[in-house]
Amino acid sequence: KDLKNLCFHYFCSVHQSYHCTKPTMPLRIDINKKLSASSDRVKSVDIHPTEPWALAALYSGNVMIWDYETGTCAKSFELSELPVRCAKFIARKQWFIAASDDMRIRIYNYNTMEKVKEIEAHQDYIRCIEVHPTLPYVLSCSDDMSIKLWDWNKDFDCTQFFEGHSHYVMQVKFNPKDSNTFASGSLDTSIKVWGLGSPVAHYTLEGHERGVNCIDYYPSGDKPYILSGADDRTVKIWDYQTKSIVHSLEGHSHNVCAVLFHPKLPLIASASEDGTVRLWSSTTYRAESTLNYGMERAWALAATKESNMLACGFDEGCVVVELGSDDPVASMDATGKIVWAKNNEIQTTNVRGLASGTGDEDGLSDGERLPIIPRDLGACELYPQMLKHNCNGRFVAVCGDGEFIIYTSQALRNKAFGQALDFVWSGTGTGDYAIRESISRVKIFKNFKEAKIINPATSSSEGLFGGNLIGVKGGDGSVLFYDWDSGEFVRKIDVDAKEVYWSDSGNMVCVATKESAYVLSYNAQAAASAIAMGQVSAEDGIDGTFDLMYEINDTVSSGKWVGDCFIFLNNGGRLNYSVGGQIQTLVHLETSAGGTTKHSILGYLAKEDRVYVVDKSLNVSTYRVMLSVLEYQTAVMRGDFDSANELLPAIPESEYTTVARFLESQGFKEEALAVTTDPDHKFDLALELSHIDVAHSLMDEIPEEDKETTDTMAKWKRLSDAALQESNFKLCEAASIASNDYAGLLLMYSAIGNFAGMESLAKSAQADGKANIAFSAYLITGNVEACADILISTKRLPEAAFFARTYLPSKVDEIVSLWKADLAEVSESAAEALISPAGGKDSFPDFDIALQVENMFLQQRDNSKLSGIPSTDYLTAKEDLSLNLIELVKSRSQPLAGSPALTEKSEIVESEEEISSPDAIAAEDHNSFVGEQLNGEVAEKEAEVKLQEEAETARIQAEAETARLQAEAQTARLQAEAETAKIQAEK
């Protein structure tokens, strides 16, 4: 044991010596501009901790809230005519607080945009406001050389007053390690540290040659540092315990206006009147980058611990940049152990069993945050930008700042370290890994020892991918795969890969690009055989090793193979899985304000059937994905239905509908119908497969309380349409009746000649208030009395009168009287203009003959009601539809021209060829009746011809009389309308 401890201490000392003497590598942090907003001079900026907002205080007296996700102005406030020098969010109150040159502090609710409070705070310009991290306190400092403490729980009373500076106090800052103390910087070149309980400063830090403009505290408690920037163009790091200067940063060519320790990244940021924002390493103090956006002088900086954002205020506007990636640095092994990094701190936890519950406790629902209890493993010597378990979870590698360290996953003990631009693990070997030393050199390590060196066949290697093969990202938009054991070139894939995901078996790989992904099959045996026989081409690699299986036309932000199923998150926040190219969506996860995903996939636990995801704040949640379902779907995609049928009993019935929908998407609808347990899904499948009897039985099983719902009615209508397509009129009728599809019934009954059904439809439609359908049905069945009653009951009295004039002249007087009474309520004069046969029979030509025709029609209707008219008579009967019965009766009723008055009974000889329709038969009966009244002799043929000529003349006269009556009716209508308008005007 002592020997082991001695060896361990020796290893650690060697490692520390290595880190002391090795050349430092620059931080590899991408800088992406999220917002560039032009405005007046920005004197102060702040970033909201949860919303994508940047707060900007303007020299013009306004305050702007910018949405850096959308690049738009979310809100704007006009505070003062004088400059606003400082504004800060108070997120826990949904406020912002601002100080302006009118010596006033104003507080606004940024949601309602209402002013909460306005106070007169100082006797000179207010330079800075600082909000206490937990207590209801606000500090303000001013050109009157004082500092004041305000308590918003006491209606913003000034509860403490601090004096001691001999010049303008430019900034105050609370100590995050001890929030009862704060520091202040002044143009008297000093920095003072105060306590909330004393009006006198604890001590003073002096070292700047000119006035101090800005200060900040180190965000975590492991370093007692204060940062300051001054008019002497330097940035200094102070140890406030020893009261000494740790380091001085030089590089700005003008006054330094703002400084900060980034609360999430190992960076120091400084803004200067030289127009630049400089980024420095907070560990090595080396200048990392310089930002210059050509917006003149830089005045303000802001950052939050919740994101990688950095806000900068300039003379000409505001800029927000994202420093590096804010994706969580975390990894999960196959047993559920998670290791993650918070800054340089490494923590671990185990999520196994947390979601399923213990004992009598119920498991967590999908998407619910897991109640994890983290355990500290220690601090990492470098800033982690990548963290990954090896294949069996025994080791974890941390990479960042151009270095890598391999730790044991349980105790964070160093196993190996070195310099590397990229680090990847092998998919099989415990201690096998590869590093990218430069753009032209890749090293392979076997069991933690260097084994091979690869010089990739590309102009520039820009990345490295691990797994069953080593993937080198080429500068020409390609991926070059190499064998782990031999280092031989296997194949080149011409896609610009963002990430490569290998399945556990190594026979499938997903190559993800920025816009899509490609799933390839890998033939490991062909590769091994070619390498063993030396049949490897230096240019093309090994033929037949990769084959394209399918393409995923979606973005893949993170993914995990489960067997032959690929589970992935897309940029839109959808958790999907793909089996054989068919994508199924499991759930829609929460997204950022810009619509992008906030989660990454950690891993999958097969024993719990759960996939685990982590968000940017390192909150872990889980979703149930049945392994048996995935295996079943994989077997179906392979065409192995025997295996699929064996797997089906292992799937819970609650997942049968999911399985059925998958089978349906693959075209196996019969199988889907047999599997699904969802009645709606089964009904849809039954209709698609034309199993209308199955669909009908499903409709009969609907609970009584659901039978009148809109969804049920729609299903009956669909069943009716399907039955009609199958010519199943009985089922079509039943479904249409169940869904109250009166229009469909009208069409079907009229098409198949169902007289009884039409009568029943007319009664049902009338009872249900469907007047149009009822009227049509009654008219088709010849029930003109019911048609007239419908028109009267629906107050369509003018239409009823004209309908009666045509079909029921016996009811004209009755209906016209109703019309008059109704019209008299609007206009009595218009009502008086209406006439009826009882009051002016001369205005109704041939009215008596119309009454005779009505009697003939009613008699014929009663005679044919029981027997009906055979369809074989259609060809001869259709011509009779155009007969004018009134004219026909008149032509048979007039005496012959030139003959004496007939006193004896005469007969009318008719030809059978002239009359064949039911109406003509009725006319024949009437002719017999007329013949008895004429009491004359049979006319000769010549007289009959003349009679026809007279009938034609009478017809022309009748048409003229009809036109005259229509003109009179039109005149009466116009008079009635004019009278109505007059009465309304008088009212």
Coordinates of C-alpha atoms in Angstrom, one line a residue, residues 25-425:
M25 CA -1.8 26.1 -25.8
P26 CA -4.3 28.7 -26.7
L27 CA -7.9 28.4 -25.8
R28 CA -9.9 26.9 -28.7
I29 CA -13.1 28.9 -28.4
D30 CA -15.1 29.9 -31.4
I31 CA -16.6 33.4 -31.3
N32 CA -20.1 33.8 -32.9
K33 CA -21.8 37.1 -33.2
K34 CA -25.5 36.8 -32.0
L35 CA -26.5 40.4 -32.1
S36 CA -25.3 43.7 -33.6
A37 CA -27.7 46.5 -32.9
S38 CA -27.1 50.1 -33.9
S39 CA -28.2 52.8 -31.5
D40 CA -27.0 55.8 -29.6
R41 CA -24.0 55.5 -27.3
V42 CA -24.4 52.5 -25.0
K43 CA -23.1 53.3 -21.5
S44 CA -24.2 50.1 -19.8
V45 CA -25.2 46.5 -20.7
D46 CA -26.7 43.5 -18.9
I47 CA -27.8 40.0 -19.8
H48 CA -30.9 38.4 -18.5
P49 CA -30.3 35.1 -16.7
T50 CA -33.1 33.2 -18.3
E51 CA -34.5 35.1 -21.3
P52 CA -32.4 35.8 -24.4
W53 CA -32.3 39.5 -23.6
A54 CA -29.6 42.2 -23.5
L55 CA -30.3 45.4 -21.6
A56 CA -28.7 48.5 -23.0
A57 CA -28.6 52.0 -21.2
L58 CA -28.2 54.7 -23.8
Y59 CA -26.7 58.2 -23.6
S60 CA -29.8 59.5 -25.2
G61 CA -31.9 58.8 -22.1
N62 CA -33.5 55.5 -23.3
V63 CA -33.2 51.9 -22.2
M64 CA -33.5 49.1 -24.8
I65 CA -34.1 45.4 -24.3
W66 CA -32.7 43.5 -27.3
D67 CA -33.5 39.8 -28.1
Y68 CA -30.2 38.4 -29.2
E69 CA -31.8 35.2 -30.5
T70 CA -34.1 37.0 -33.0
G71 CA -31.9 40.2 -33.4
T72 CA -34.9 42.4 -32.7
C73 CA -35.8 45.1 -30.1
A74 CA -38.1 43.4 -27.6
K75 CA -38.9 46.5 -25.6
S76 CA -38.0 50.2 -25.4
F77 CA -38.3 52.7 -22.5
E78 CA -37.9 56.5 -22.5
L79 CA -36.5 57.3 -19.0
S80 CA -35.0 60.7 -19.2
E81 CA -33.8 63.6 -21.4
L82 CA -30.4 63.1 -19.8
P83 CA -28.0 60.2 -20.3
V84 CA -28.7 56.8 -18.6
R85 CA -25.3 55.6 -17.3
C86 CA -26.3 52.3 -15.8
A87 CA -29.2 49.7 -16.0
K88 CA -29.4 46.3 -14.5
F89 CA -31.9 43.4 -14.4
I90 CA -33.5 42.3 -11.2
A91 CA -34.8 39.1 -12.6
R92 CA -36.4 37.7 -9.4
K93 CA -38.7 40.7 -9.3
Q94 CA -39.1 41.0 -13.1
W95 CA -37.7 44.5 -12.9
F96 CA -34.8 46.5 -14.2
I97 CA -33.3 49.4 -12.4
A98 CA -31.6 52.4 -14.1
A99 CA -29.8 55.5 -13.0
S100 CA -29.6 58.7 -15.1
D101 CA -27.8 62.1 -15.0
D102 CA -30.8 63.8 -13.4
M103 CA -29.5 62.1 -10.2
R104 CA -32.6 59.8 -10.1
I105 CA -33.0 56.0 -9.9
R106 CA -36.0 54.5 -11.7
I107 CA -37.4 51.0 -11.4
Y108 CA -39.6 49.4 -14.1
N109 CA -41.4 46.2 -14.5
Y110 CA -40.1 44.9 -17.9
N111 CA -43.1 42.7 -18.4
T112 CA -45.9 45.3 -17.9
M113 CA -43.6 48.2 -18.7
E114 CA -44.9 50.1 -15.7
K115 CA -42.8 52.3 -13.5
V116 CA -42.5 50.8 -10.1
K117 CA -40.6 53.5 -8.3
E118 CA -38.6 56.7 -8.9
I119 CA -36.2 58.1 -6.3
E120 CA -33.9 61.0 -6.1
A121 CA -30.7 59.2 -5.1
H122 CA -27.6 61.4 -5.3
Q123 CA -26.4 65.0 -5.6
D124 CA -24.4 64.3 -8.8
Y125 CA -24.2 61.9 -11.7
I126 CA -24.9 58.3 -10.8
R127 CA -22.1 56.1 -12.3
C128 CA -23.1 52.5 -11.4
I129 CA -25.8 50.3 -9.8
E130 CA -25.1 46.9 -8.3
V131 CA -27.8 44.4 -7.3
H132 CA -27.2 42.1 -4.3
P133 CA -27.3 38.4 -5.4
T134 CA -29.8 37.3 -2.7
L135 CA -30.9 40.1 -0.5
P136 CA -33.3 43.0 -1.5
Y137 CA -30.4 45.4 -1.7
V138 CA -29.1 47.8 -4.4
L139 CA -25.8 49.7 -4.2
S140 CA -25.3 53.0 -6.1
C141 CA -22.2 55.1 -6.5
S142 CA -21.9 58.7 -7.8
D143 CA -19.7 61.6 -8.7
D144 CA -20.7 63.0 -5.3
M145 CA -18.0 60.5 -4.0
S146 CA -20.6 58.5 -2.0
I147 CA -22.0 55.0 -2.0
K148 CA -25.6 54.3 -0.9
L149 CA -27.4 51.1 0.0
W150 CA -31.1 50.9 -0.9
D151 CA -33.6 48.3 0.4
W152 CA -36.6 47.6 -1.9
N153 CA -38.5 45.8 0.9
K154 CA -38.5 49.1 2.7
D155 CA -39.8 51.1 -0.3
F156 CA -36.3 51.8 -1.5
D157 CA -35.2 53.6 1.6
C158 CA -31.5 54.4 1.9
T159 CA -30.4 52.2 4.8
Q160 CA -26.6 52.8 4.7
F161 CA -24.2 55.5 3.5
F162 CA -20.5 54.9 2.6
E163 CA -17.9 57.6 2.2
G164 CA -14.1 57.5 1.9
H165 CA -13.2 58.2 -1.7
S166 CA -11.7 61.5 -2.7
H167 CA -12.9 61.5 -6.4
Y168 CA -15.8 60.1 -8.5
V169 CA -16.8 56.6 -7.5
M170 CA -17.0 54.8 -10.9
Q171 CA -18.2 51.3 -10.0
V172 CA -19.2 49.0 -7.1
K173 CA -19.3 45.2 -7.0
F174 CA -20.5 42.6 -4.5
N175 CA -18.1 39.8 -3.6
P176 CA -19.7 36.5 -4.7
K177 CA -17.7 34.6 -2.1
D178 CA -18.9 36.9 0.7
S179 CA -21.9 38.9 -0.3
N180 CA -21.7 41.0 2.8
T181 CA -18.6 42.7 1.4
F182 CA -18.2 44.8 -1.8
A183 CA -15.5 46.7 -3.6
S184 CA -15.5 50.1 -5.2
G185 CA -13.2 51.8 -7.8
S186 CA -12.6 55.5 -8.0
L187 CA -10.9 58.1 -10.1
D188 CA -8.7 58.7 -7.0
T189 CA -6.7 55.7 -8.3
S190 CA -7.8 53.4 -5.4
I191 CA -9.9 50.4 -4.9
K192 CA -11.6 50.1 -1.5
V193 CA -13.2 47.0 0.1
W194 CA -16.3 47.6 2.4
G195 CA -18.6 45.7 4.6
L196 CA -22.3 46.2 4.8
G197 CA -22.2 46.7 8.5
S198 CA -19.6 49.6 8.5
P199 CA -19.6 53.0 6.8
V200 CA -15.8 52.9 6.8
A201 CA -13.7 50.9 4.2
H202 CA -12.0 47.7 5.5
Y203 CA -8.9 48.4 3.4
T204 CA -7.6 50.0 0.2
L205 CA -5.8 48.6 -2.8
E206 CA -3.4 51.0 -4.5
G207 CA -1.4 50.4 -7.6
H208 CA -2.9 52.1 -10.6
E209 CA -1.2 55.3 -11.8
R210 CA -4.5 56.9 -12.9
G211 CA -8.2 56.7 -12.1
V212 CA -9.9 53.3 -11.7
N213 CA -12.9 53.0 -14.0
C214 CA -14.1 49.4 -13.4
I215 CA -13.7 46.4 -11.1
D216 CA -14.9 42.8 -10.8
Y217 CA -14.6 39.8 -8.5
Y218 CA -13.4 36.3 -9.4
P219 CA -16.7 34.4 -9.8
S220 CA -15.9 31.3 -7.8
G221 CA -14.4 31.1 -4.3
D222 CA -11.2 29.3 -5.0
K223 CA -9.3 32.5 -6.0
P224 CA -9.4 35.7 -3.8
Y225 CA -9.0 38.0 -6.9
I226 CA -10.3 41.4 -7.8
L227 CA -10.0 42.6 -11.4
S228 CA -9.6 46.3 -12.2
G229 CA -9.2 48.6 -15.3
A230 CA -8.0 52.2 -15.3
D231 CA -7.1 55.2 -17.3
D232 CA -3.5 54.1 -17.2
R233 CA -4.6 51.6 -20.0
T234 CA -3.9 48.5 -17.8
V235 CA -5.9 45.7 -16.4
K236 CA -4.7 44.4 -13.0
I237 CA -5.5 41.2 -11.1
W238 CA -5.4 41.7 -7.3
D239 CA -5.2 39.2 -4.5
Y240 CA -7.4 40.9 -1.9
Q241 CA -6.1 38.7 0.9
T242 CA -2.4 39.6 0.4
K243 CA -3.4 43.0 -1.0
S244 CA -0.9 42.6 -3.8
I245 CA -1.0 42.7 -7.6
V246 CA -1.0 39.2 -9.1
H247 CA -0.6 40.2 -12.7
S248 CA -1.0 43.3 -14.9
L249 CA -2.4 43.0 -18.4
E250 CA -1.2 45.4 -21.0
G251 CA -2.3 45.9 -24.6
H252 CA -5.0 48.5 -24.7
S253 CA -4.0 51.9 -26.3
H254 CA -6.6 54.0 -24.4
N255 CA -8.6 54.1 -21.2
V256 CA -10.0 50.8 -20.0
C257 CA -13.7 51.3 -19.3
A258 CA -15.0 47.9 -18.4
V259 CA -13.5 44.6 -17.1
L260 CA -15.0 41.2 -16.0
F261 CA -14.1 37.7 -15.1
H262 CA -16.4 35.5 -17.3
P263 CA -18.5 33.5 -14.8
K264 CA -18.6 30.4 -17.0
L265 CA -15.4 30.5 -19.0
P266 CA -11.8 30.8 -18.0
L267 CA -11.6 34.2 -19.6
I268 CA -11.0 37.9 -18.7
A269 CA -12.7 40.5 -20.9
S270 CA -11.7 44.1 -21.0
A271 CA -13.3 47.0 -23.0
S272 CA -11.4 50.2 -23.9
E273 CA -11.9 53.6 -25.5
D274 CA -9.6 52.3 -28.2
G275 CA -12.6 50.5 -29.7
T276 CA -11.6 47.0 -28.8
V277 CA -12.7 44.2 -26.5
R278 CA -9.8 42.0 -25.5
L279 CA -10.1 38.4 -24.2
W280 CA -7.4 37.0 -21.9
S281 CA -6.9 33.6 -20.3
S282 CA -7.8 33.8 -16.6
T283 CA -5.3 31.0 -15.9
T284 CA -2.3 32.0 -18.0
Y285 CA -3.2 35.7 -18.5
R286 CA -2.3 35.3 -22.1
A287 CA -4.1 37.5 -24.7
E288 CA -6.4 35.1 -26.5
S289 CA -8.4 37.3 -28.9
T290 CA -9.3 40.9 -29.8
L291 CA -12.8 41.9 -30.9
N292 CA -13.1 45.1 -33.0
Y293 CA -16.5 45.7 -34.6
G294 CA -15.8 49.2 -35.8
M295 CA -18.4 50.8 -33.5
E296 CA -16.0 53.4 -32.0
R297 CA -15.3 53.4 -28.2
A298 CA -16.2 50.4 -26.1
W299 CA -17.8 51.3 -22.7
A300 CA -19.5 48.3 -21.1
L301 CA -19.4 44.5 -20.7
A302 CA -21.8 42.0 -19.2
A303 CA -22.0 38.2 -18.9
T304 CA -23.9 35.6 -16.9
K305 CA -23.1 32.2 -15.4
E306 CA -26.1 30.7 -17.2
S307 CA -24.7 31.1 -20.7
N308 CA -21.6 31.7 -22.8
M309 CA -22.8 35.1 -24.0
L310 CA -20.8 38.3 -23.7
A311 CA -22.5 41.7 -24.2
C312 CA -20.5 44.7 -25.3
G313 CA -21.6 48.4 -25.4
F314 CA -20.1 50.8 -27.9
D315 CA -20.5 54.3 -29.1
E316 CA -22.6 53.2 -32.0
G317 CA -24.6 50.3 -30.6
C318 CA -24.6 47.0 -28.8
V319 CA -23.0 43.6 -29.7
V320 CA -23.7 40.2 -28.2
V321 CA -21.3 37.3 -28.9
E322 CA -21.3 33.7 -28.0
L323 CA -18.0 32.4 -26.8
G324 CA -17.5 28.8 -27.6
S325 CA -20.3 26.2 -27.3
D326 CA -22.8 26.1 -24.4
D327 CA -23.5 22.5 -24.9
P328 CA -23.2 20.5 -21.7
V329 CA -19.8 18.8 -21.2
A330 CA -21.0 15.4 -19.9
S331 CA -20.8 11.7 -20.6
M332 CA -22.7 8.6 -19.4
D333 CA -21.5 5.0 -19.5
A334 CA -23.5 1.9 -20.1
T335 CA -24.4 1.4 -16.4
G336 CA -26.0 4.9 -15.9
K337 CA -23.0 6.7 -14.3
I338 CA -22.7 10.3 -15.5
V339 CA -19.7 12.5 -15.3
W340 CA -19.9 16.2 -16.2
A341 CA -17.8 19.4 -15.9
K342 CA -18.8 22.7 -14.4
N343 CA -16.0 25.0 -15.3
N344 CA -13.0 23.2 -14.0
E345 CA -15.0 21.2 -11.4
I346 CA -15.7 17.5 -12.3
Q347 CA -18.8 15.9 -10.7
T348 CA -20.5 12.5 -11.0
T349 CA -23.8 10.8 -10.3
N350 CA -25.7 7.6 -11.1
V351 CA -29.2 7.7 -12.6
R352 CA -29.8 4.0 -12.6
G353 CA -33.2 3.3 -11.0
L354 CA -34.1 6.9 -10.4
A355 CA -36.8 7.0 -13.0
S356 CA -38.5 3.7 -12.2
G357 CA -39.0 4.5 -8.5
T358 CA -38.3 2.3 -5.5
G359 CA -40.7 0.4 -3.3
D360 CA -44.2 1.9 -3.2
E361 CA -43.0 5.1 -4.9
D362 CA -44.2 5.6 -8.5
G363 CA -41.7 6.2 -11.2
L364 CA -41.1 9.6 -12.8
S365 CA -43.1 10.6 -15.8
D366 CA -41.4 11.2 -19.1
G367 CA -39.6 14.5 -19.3
E368 CA -39.5 15.0 -15.5
R369 CA -36.2 16.3 -14.1
L370 CA -34.3 13.5 -12.3
P371 CA -33.6 14.2 -8.6
I372 CA -29.8 13.5 -9.0
I373 CA -27.4 14.0 -6.1
P374 CA -24.0 15.0 -7.5
R375 CA -20.7 13.9 -6.0
D376 CA -17.6 16.1 -6.4
L377 CA -14.6 14.2 -8.0
G378 CA -12.2 17.2 -7.9
A379 CA -10.8 19.9 -10.1
C380 CA -9.4 19.4 -13.6
E381 CA -6.1 21.1 -14.4
L382 CA -7.4 22.3 -17.7
Y383 CA -10.7 23.9 -18.9
P384 CA -12.8 21.0 -20.2
Q385 CA -14.3 21.4 -23.6
M386 CA -14.9 17.7 -24.2
L387 CA -15.5 14.8 -21.8
K388 CA -16.0 11.2 -22.8
H389 CA -16.1 7.7 -21.3
N390 CA -14.2 4.9 -22.9
C391 CA -16.0 1.8 -24.2
N392 CA -16.4 0.1 -20.8
G393 CA -16.7 3.2 -18.6
R394 CA -13.6 2.6 -16.5
F395 CA -11.8 5.8 -17.8
V396 CA -12.9 9.3 -18.8
A397 CA -11.0 11.6 -21.0
V398 CA -11.0 15.4 -20.7
C399 CA -9.8 17.6 -23.6
G400 CA -9.5 21.3 -23.8
D401 CA -7.0 24.1 -24.3
G402 CA -5.0 21.9 -26.7
E403 CA -4.4 19.2 -24.0
F404 CA -6.0 16.0 -22.8
I405 CA -6.0 14.1 -19.5
I406 CA -7.3 10.6 -19.0
Y407 CA -8.7 10.0 -15.5
T408 CA -10.2 7.0 -13.8
S409 CA -13.9 7.5 -13.8
Q410 CA -14.4 6.6 -10.1
A411 CA -11.8 8.7 -8.3
L412 CA -10.5 11.1 -11.0
R413 CA -6.9 9.8 -10.8
N414 CA -4.6 10.6 -13.7
K415 CA -3.9 7.8 -16.1
A416 CA -2.4 9.6 -19.0
F417 CA -2.0 13.2 -20.4
G418 CA -0.5 15.1 -23.3
Q419 CA -1.0 17.7 -25.9
A420 CA -3.7 17.2 -28.5
L421 CA -6.0 19.2 -30.7
D422 CA -8.6 16.4 -30.6
F423 CA -9.0 13.1 -28.6
V424 CA -11.2 10.1 -29.4
W425 CA -11.7 6.7 -27.9

